mmCIF file of C-alpha atoms in Angstrom:
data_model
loop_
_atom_site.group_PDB
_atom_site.id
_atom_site.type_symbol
_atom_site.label_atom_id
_atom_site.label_comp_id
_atom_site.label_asym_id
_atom_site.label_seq_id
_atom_site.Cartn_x
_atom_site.Cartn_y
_atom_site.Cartn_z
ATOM 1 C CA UNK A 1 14.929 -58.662 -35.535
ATOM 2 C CA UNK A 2 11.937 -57.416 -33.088
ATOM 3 C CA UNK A 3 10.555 -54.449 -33.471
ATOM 4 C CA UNK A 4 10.269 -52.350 -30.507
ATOM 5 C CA UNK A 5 7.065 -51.456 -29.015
ATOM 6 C CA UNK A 6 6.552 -47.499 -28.803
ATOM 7 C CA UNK A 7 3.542 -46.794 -25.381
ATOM 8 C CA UNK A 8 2.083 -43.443 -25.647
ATOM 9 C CA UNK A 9 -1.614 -41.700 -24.474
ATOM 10 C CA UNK A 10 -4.699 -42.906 -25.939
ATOM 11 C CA UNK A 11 -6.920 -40.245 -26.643
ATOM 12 C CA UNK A 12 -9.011 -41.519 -23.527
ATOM 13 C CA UNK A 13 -6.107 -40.942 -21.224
ATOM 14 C CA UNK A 14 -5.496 -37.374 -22.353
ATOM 15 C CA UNK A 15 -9.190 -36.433 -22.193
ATOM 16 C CA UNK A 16 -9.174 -38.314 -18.475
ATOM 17 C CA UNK A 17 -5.465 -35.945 -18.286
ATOM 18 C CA UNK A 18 -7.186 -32.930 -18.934
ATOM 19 C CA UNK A 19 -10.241 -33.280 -17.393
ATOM 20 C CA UNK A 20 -8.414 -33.679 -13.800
ATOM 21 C CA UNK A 21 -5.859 -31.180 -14.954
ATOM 22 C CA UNK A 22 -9.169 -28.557 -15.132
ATOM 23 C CA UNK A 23 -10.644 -29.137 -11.812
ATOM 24 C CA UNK A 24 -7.414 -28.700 -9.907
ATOM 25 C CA UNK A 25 -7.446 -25.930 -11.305
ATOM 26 C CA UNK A 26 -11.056 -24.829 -10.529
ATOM 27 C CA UNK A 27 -10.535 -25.711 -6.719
ATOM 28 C CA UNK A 28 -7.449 -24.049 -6.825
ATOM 29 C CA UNK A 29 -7.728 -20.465 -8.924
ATOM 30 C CA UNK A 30 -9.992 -18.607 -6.126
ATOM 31 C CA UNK A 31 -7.407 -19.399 -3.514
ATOM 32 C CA UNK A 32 -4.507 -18.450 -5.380
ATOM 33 C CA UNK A 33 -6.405 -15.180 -6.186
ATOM 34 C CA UNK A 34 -7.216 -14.563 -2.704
ATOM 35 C CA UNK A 35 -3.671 -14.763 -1.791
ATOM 36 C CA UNK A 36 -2.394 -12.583 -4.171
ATOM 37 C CA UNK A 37 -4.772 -9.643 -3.092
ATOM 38 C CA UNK A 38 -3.596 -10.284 0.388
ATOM 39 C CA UNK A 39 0.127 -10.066 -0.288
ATOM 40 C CA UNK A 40 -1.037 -6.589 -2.411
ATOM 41 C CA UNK A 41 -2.895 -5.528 0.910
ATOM 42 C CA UNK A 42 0.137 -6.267 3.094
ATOM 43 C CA UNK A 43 2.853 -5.098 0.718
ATOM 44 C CA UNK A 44 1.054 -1.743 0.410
ATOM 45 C CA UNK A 45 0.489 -1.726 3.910
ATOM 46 C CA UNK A 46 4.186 -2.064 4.474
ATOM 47 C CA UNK A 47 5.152 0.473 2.263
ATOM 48 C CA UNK A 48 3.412 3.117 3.549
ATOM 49 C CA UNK A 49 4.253 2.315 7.320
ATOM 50 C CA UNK A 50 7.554 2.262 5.885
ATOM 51 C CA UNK A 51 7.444 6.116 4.218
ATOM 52 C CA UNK A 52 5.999 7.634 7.222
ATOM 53 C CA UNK A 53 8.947 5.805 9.786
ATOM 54 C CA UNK A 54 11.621 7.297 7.265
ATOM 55 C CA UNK A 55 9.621 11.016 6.981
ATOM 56 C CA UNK A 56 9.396 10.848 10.712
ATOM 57 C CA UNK A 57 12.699 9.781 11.899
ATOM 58 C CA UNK A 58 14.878 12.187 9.514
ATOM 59 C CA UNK A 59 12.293 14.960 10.944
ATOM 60 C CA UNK A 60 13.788 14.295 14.496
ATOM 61 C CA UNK A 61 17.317 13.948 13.338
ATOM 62 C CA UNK A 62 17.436 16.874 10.825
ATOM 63 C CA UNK A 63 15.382 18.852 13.149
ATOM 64 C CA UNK A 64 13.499 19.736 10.514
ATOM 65 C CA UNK A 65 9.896 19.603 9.325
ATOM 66 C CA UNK A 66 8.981 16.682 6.773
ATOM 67 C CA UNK A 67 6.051 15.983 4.289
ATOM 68 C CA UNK A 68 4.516 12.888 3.122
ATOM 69 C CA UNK A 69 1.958 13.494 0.362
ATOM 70 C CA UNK A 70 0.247 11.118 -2.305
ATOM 71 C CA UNK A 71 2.353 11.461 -6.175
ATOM 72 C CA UNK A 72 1.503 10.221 -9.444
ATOM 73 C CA UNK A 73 5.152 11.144 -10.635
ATOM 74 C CA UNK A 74 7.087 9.398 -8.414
ATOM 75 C CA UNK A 75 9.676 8.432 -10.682
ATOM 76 C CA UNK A 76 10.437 12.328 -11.844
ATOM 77 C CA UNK A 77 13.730 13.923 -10.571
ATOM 78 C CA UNK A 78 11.237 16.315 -8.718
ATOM 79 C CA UNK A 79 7.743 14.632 -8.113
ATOM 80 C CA UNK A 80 5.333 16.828 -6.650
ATOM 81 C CA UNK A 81 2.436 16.623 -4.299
ATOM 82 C CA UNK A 82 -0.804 15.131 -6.479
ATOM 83 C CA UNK A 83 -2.836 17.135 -4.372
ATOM 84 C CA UNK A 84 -5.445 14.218 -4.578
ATOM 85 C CA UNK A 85 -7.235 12.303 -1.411
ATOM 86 C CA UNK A 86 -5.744 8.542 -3.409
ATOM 87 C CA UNK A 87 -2.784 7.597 -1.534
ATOM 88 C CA UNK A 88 -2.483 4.992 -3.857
ATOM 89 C CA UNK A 89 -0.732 6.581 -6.954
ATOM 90 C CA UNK A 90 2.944 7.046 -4.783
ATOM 91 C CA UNK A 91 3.684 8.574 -2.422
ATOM 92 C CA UNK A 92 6.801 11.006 -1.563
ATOM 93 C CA UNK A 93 8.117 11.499 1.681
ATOM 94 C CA UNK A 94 10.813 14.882 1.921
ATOM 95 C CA UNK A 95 12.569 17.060 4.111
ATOM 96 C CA UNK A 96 10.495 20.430 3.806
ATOM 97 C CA UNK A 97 12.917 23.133 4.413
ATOM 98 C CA UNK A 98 10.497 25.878 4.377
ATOM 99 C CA UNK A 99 7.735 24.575 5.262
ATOM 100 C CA UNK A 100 5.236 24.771 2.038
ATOM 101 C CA UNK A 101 4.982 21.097 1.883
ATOM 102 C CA UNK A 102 6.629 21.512 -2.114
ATOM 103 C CA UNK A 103 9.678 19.428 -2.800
ATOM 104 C CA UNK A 104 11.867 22.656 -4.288
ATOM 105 C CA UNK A 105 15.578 23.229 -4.834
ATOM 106 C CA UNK A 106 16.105 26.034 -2.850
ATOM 107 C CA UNK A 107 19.161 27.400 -0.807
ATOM 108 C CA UNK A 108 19.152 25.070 1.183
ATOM 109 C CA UNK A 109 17.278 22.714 -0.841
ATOM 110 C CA UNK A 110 14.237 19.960 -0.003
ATOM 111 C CA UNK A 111 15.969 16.699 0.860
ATOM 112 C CA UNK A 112 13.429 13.598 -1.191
ATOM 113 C CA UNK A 113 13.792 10.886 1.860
ATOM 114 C CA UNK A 114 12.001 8.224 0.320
ATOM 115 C CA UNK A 115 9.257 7.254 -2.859
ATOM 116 C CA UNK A 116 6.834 4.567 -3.075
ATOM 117 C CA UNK A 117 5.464 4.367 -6.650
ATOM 118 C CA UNK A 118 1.949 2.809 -6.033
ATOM 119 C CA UNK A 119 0.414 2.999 -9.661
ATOM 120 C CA UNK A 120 0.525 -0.696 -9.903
ATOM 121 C CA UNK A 121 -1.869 -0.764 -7.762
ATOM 122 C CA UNK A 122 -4.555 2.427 -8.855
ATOM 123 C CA UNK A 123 -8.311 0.707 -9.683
ATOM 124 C CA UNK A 124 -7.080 -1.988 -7.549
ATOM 125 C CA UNK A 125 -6.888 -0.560 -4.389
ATOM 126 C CA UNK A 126 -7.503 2.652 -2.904
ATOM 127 C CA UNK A 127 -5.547 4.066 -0.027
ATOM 128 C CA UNK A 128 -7.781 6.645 2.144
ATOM 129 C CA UNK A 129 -7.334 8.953 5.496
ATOM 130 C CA UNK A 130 -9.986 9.556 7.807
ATOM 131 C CA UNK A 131 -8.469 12.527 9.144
ATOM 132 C CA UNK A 132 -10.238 16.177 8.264
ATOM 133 C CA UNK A 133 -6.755 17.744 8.503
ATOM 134 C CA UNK A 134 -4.909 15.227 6.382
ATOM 135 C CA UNK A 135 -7.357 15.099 3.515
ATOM 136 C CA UNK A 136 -7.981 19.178 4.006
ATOM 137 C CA UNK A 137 -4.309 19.375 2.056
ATOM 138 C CA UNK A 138 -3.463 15.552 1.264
ATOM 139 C CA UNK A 139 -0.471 16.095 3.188
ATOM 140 C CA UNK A 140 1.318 15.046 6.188
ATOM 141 C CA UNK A 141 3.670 16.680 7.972
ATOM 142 C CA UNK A 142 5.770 15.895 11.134
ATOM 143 C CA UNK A 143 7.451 18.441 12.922
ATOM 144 C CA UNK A 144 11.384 18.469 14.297
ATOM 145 C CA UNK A 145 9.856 16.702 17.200
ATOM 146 C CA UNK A 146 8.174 14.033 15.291
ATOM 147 C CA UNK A 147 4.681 14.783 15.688
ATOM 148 C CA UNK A 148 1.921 15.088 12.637
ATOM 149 C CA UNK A 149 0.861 18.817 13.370
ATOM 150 C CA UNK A 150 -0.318 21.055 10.324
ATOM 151 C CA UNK A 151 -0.528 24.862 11.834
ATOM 152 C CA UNK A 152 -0.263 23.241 15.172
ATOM 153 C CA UNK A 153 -4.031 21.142 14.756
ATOM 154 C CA UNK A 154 -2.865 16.806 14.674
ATOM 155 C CA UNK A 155 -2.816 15.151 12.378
ATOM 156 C CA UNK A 156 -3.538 11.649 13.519
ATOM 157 C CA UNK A 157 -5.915 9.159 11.559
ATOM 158 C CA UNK A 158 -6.379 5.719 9.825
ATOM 159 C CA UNK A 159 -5.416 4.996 6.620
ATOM 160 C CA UNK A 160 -8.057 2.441 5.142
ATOM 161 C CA UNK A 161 -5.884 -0.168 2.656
ATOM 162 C CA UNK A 162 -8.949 -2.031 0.971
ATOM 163 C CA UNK A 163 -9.325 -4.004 -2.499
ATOM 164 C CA UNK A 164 -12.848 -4.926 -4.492
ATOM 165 C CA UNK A 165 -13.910 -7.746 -2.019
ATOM 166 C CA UNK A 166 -15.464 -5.008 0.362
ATOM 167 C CA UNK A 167 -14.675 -5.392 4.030
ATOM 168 C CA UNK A 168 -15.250 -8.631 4.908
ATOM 169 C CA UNK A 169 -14.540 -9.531 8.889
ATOM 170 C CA UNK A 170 -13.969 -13.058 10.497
ATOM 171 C CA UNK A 171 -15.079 -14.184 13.849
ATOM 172 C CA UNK A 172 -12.868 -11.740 15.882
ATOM 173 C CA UNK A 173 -13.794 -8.945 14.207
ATOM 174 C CA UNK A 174 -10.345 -9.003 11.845
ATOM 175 C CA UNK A 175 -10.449 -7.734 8.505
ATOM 176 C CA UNK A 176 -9.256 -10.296 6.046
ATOM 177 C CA UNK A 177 -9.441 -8.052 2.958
ATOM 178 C CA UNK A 178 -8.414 -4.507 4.128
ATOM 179 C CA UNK A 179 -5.513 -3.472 6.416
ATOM 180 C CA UNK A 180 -5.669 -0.351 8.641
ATOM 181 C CA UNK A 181 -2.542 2.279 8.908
ATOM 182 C CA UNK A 182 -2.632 4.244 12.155
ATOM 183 C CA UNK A 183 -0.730 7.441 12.992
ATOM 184 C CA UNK A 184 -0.822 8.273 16.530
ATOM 185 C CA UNK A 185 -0.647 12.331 17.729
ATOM 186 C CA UNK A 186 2.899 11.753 19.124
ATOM 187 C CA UNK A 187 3.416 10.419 15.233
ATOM 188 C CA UNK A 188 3.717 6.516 15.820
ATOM 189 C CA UNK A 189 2.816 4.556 13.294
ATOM 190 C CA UNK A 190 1.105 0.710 13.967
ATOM 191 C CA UNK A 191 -0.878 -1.669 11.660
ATOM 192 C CA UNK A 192 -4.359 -3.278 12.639
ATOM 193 C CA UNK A 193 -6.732 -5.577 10.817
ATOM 194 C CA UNK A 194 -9.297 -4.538 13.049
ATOM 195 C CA UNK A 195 -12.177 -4.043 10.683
ATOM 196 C CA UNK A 196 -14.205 -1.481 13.548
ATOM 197 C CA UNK A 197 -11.065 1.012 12.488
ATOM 198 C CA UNK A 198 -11.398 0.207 8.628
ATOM 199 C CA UNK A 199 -13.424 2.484 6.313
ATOM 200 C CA UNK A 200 -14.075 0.853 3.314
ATOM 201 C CA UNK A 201 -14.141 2.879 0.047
ATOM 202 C CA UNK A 202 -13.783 0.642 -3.019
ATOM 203 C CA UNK A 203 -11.508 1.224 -5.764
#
């Protein structure tokens, strides 16, 4: 009767193993980094274009005023207004019945559109406005005709989406590690990369 044979590693193969094992991994880790903080950038970039559309379009079809403000208790029955100039904590988006910019259950009672909780994101990211009128009351607030108008002064501006790489720019002048918001006067929303629009405040 043979006995059979049992192949395995030598301890020179595993070393060789690891060794290659580490610098895939080297060449690898800074790009797989890099993407994640883009996908961030663009997924927070989405979300807010996505909470001013909804603010904006129920304030035309309600006829209504809304508000968009920044929230660090999004996930409250009632979250209220932070107050503060990071857009990053959450942000709330409401019909504002009377006009005070507070999400309140009165007769007849603040309708909460839409909440984006952002705190996965705080001393990651920051989320800022350029606009004086904006950052006077962190708020945002588009009338029945879907404009951004606060005591009839606009309210249009950039919001500046950037992580700890600083504003870095490639050949054409596009930002590859912040993302621009813009909100028109008429209350139109777009995205740019451009980095000329992008003010860079790091988290």
């Amino acid at each position: 009767m043979t006995m059979k044979k049992h192949s395995g590693f030598t301890l020179v193969e595993l070393l060789m193993t690891l060794v290659i094992a580490a610098i895939i991994l080297t060449i690898g880790f800074p790009g797989l980094r890099t993407l994640i903080q883009r996908n961030r950038i663009t997924t927070v970039n989405n979300e807010l274009v996505s909470v001013l559309h909804v603010a904006r379009s129920e304030a035309i079809r309600q006829n209504a005023s809304a508000c968009v403000c920044p929230s660090d208790d999004v996930t409250q029955a009632v979250p209220v207004c932070s107050g503060a100039a990071a857009w990053e904590v959450g942000v709330i988006a409401f019909l504002d019945i009377n006009g005070n910019c507070v999400l309140e259950a009165g007769a007849p009672p603040d309708v909460l559109l839409k909440v984006w909780n952002g705190s996965d994101y705080v001393g990651q990211m920051t989320v800022r406005n350029d606009n004086a009128s904006i950052n006077a009351t962190n708020t945002i607030v588009f009338n029945s005709r879907g404009e951004p108008q606060i005591n009839g002064v606009s309210q249009q501006g950039v919001f500046s989406i950037s992580d700890d790489r600083g504003l870095l720019a490639d050949a054409n002048g596009k930002s590859t590690t912040a993302s621009a918001v813009i909100l028109g006067v008429s209350g139109q929303v777009r995205t740019s990369r451009l980095a000329s629009l992008i003010t860079y405040t790091a988290p």
